[in-house]
XYZ file of N, CA and C in Angstrom:
249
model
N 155.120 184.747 88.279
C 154.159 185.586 87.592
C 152.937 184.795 87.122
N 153.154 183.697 86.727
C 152.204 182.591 86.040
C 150.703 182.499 87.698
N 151.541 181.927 88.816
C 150.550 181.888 90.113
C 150.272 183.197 90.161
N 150.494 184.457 89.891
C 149.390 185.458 90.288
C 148.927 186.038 89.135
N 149.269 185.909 87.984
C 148.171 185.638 86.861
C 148.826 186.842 86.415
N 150.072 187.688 86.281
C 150.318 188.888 86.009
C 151.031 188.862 84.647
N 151.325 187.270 84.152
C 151.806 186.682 82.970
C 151.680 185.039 82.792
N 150.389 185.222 82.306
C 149.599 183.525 82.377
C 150.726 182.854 80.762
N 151.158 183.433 80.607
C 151.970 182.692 79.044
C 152.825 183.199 78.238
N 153.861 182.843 78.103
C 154.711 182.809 77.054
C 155.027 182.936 75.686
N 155.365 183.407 74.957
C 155.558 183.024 73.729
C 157.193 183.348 73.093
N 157.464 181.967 72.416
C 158.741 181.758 72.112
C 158.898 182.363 70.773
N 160.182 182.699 70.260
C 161.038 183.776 69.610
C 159.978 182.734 68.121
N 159.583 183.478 66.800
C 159.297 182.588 65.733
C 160.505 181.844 65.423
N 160.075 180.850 64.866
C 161.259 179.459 63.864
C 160.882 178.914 63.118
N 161.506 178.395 62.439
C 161.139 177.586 61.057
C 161.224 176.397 61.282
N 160.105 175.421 60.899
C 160.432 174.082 60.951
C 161.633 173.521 60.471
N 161.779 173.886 59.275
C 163.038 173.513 58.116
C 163.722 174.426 57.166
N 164.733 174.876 57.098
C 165.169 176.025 55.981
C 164.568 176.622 55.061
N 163.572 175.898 54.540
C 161.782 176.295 53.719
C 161.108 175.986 54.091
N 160.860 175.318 55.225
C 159.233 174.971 56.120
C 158.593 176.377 56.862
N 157.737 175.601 57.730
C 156.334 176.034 58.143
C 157.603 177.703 59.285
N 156.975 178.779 59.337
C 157.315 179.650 60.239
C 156.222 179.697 61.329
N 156.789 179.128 62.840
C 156.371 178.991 64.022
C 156.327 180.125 65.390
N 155.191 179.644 66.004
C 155.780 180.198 67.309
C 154.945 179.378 68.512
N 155.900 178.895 69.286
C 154.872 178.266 70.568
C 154.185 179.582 71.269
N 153.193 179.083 72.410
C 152.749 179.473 73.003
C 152.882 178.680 74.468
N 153.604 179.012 75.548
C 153.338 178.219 76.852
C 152.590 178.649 78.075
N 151.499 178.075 78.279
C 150.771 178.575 79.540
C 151.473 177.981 80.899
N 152.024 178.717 81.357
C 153.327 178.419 82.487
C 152.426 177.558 83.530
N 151.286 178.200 84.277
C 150.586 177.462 84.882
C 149.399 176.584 84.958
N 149.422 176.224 83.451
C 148.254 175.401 83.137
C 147.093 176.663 82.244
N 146.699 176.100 81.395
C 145.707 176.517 80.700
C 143.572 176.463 81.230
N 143.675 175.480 82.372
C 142.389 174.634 82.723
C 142.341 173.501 81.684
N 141.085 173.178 81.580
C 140.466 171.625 81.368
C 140.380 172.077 79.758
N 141.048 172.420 79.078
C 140.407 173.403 77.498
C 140.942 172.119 76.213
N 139.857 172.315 75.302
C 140.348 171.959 74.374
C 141.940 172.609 73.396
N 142.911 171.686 72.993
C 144.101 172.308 72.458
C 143.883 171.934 70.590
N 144.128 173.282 70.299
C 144.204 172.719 69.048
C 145.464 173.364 68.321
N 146.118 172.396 67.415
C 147.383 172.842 66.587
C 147.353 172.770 64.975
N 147.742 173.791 64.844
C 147.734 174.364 63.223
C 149.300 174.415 62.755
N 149.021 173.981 61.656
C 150.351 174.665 60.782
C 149.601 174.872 59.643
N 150.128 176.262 58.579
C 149.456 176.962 58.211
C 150.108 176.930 56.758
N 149.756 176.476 55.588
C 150.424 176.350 54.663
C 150.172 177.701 53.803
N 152.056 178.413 53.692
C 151.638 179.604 53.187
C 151.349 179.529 51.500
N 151.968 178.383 50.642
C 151.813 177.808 49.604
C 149.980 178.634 48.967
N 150.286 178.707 47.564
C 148.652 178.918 47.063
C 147.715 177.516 47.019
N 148.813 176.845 47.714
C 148.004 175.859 48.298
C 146.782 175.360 49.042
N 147.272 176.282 49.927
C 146.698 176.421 51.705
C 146.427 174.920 52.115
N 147.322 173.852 52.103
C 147.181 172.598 52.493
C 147.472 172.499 54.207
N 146.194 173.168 54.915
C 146.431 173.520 56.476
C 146.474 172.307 56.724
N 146.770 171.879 58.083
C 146.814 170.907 58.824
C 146.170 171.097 60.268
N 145.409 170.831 60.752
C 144.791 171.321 62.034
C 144.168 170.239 62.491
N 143.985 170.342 64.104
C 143.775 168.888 64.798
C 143.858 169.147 66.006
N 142.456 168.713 67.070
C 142.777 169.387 68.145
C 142.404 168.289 69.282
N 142.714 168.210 70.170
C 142.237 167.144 71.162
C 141.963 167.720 72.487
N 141.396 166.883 73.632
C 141.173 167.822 74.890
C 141.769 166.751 76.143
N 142.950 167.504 76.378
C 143.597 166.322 77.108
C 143.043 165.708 78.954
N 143.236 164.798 79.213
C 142.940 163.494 80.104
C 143.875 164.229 81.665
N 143.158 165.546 82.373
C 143.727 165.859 83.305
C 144.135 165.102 84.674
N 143.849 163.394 84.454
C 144.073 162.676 85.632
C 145.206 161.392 84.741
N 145.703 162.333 83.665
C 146.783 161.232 82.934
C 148.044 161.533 83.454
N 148.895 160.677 83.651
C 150.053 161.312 84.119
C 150.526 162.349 83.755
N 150.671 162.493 82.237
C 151.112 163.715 81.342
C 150.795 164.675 82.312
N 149.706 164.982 82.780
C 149.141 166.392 83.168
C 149.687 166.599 84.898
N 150.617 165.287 85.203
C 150.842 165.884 87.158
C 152.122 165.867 87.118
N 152.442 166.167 88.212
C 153.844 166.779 88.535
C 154.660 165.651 88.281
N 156.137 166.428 87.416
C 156.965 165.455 87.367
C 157.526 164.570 88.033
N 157.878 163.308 88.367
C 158.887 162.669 89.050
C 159.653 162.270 88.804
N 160.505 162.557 87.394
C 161.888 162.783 86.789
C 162.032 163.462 86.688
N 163.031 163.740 85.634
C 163.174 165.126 84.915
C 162.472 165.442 83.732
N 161.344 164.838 83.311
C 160.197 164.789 82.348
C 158.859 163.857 82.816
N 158.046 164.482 82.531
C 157.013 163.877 82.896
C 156.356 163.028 81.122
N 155.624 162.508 81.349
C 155.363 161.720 79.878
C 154.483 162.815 78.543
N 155.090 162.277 77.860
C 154.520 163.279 77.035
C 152.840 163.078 76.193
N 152.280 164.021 75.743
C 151.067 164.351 75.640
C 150.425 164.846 74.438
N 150.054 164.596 73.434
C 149.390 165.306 72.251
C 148.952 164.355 70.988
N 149.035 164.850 69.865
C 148.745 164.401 68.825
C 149.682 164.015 68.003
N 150.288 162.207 68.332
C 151.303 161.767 68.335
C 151.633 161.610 66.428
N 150.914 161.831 65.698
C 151.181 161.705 63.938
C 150.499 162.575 63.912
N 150.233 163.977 64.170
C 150.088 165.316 63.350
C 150.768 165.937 62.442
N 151.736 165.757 62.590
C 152.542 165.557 61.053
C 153.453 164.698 60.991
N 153.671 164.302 59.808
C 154.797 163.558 59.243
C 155.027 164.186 57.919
């Protein structure tokens, strides 16, 4: 569905980071998104609002981005976006 564009993406069931953490949901573009900037939020529901957001535009001739030749290809993002 992703190659004929009739369902370019996914989205996974919400979750919680932690038994009182952040409430999530991925998003997966099955066949690639293009050349786009990615950006990731977590959203502090606190009267806080201590967001966290940070976005990068990833290196489409990095390995991360070509076909696997294990069973994982290397991984890719914003390696201390949170701690």
């Amino acid at each position: 569905d992703a190659l004929s564009e009739r369902q370019t993406s996914i989205y996974s069931p919400p979750f919680y980071s932690s038994p009182n953490g952040y409430k999530m949901r991925a998003r997966l573009y099955l066949n690639g998104d293009g050349n786009a900037r990615f950006t990731f939020g977590l959203f502090d529901q606190t009267p806080q609002q201590r967001h966290i957001i940070d976005s990068f535009r990833p290196d489409i001739k990095s390995n991360s981005f070509q076909r696997p030749r294990s069973n994982m290809n290397i991984a890719s993002g914003i390696p201390k976006f949170f701690r």
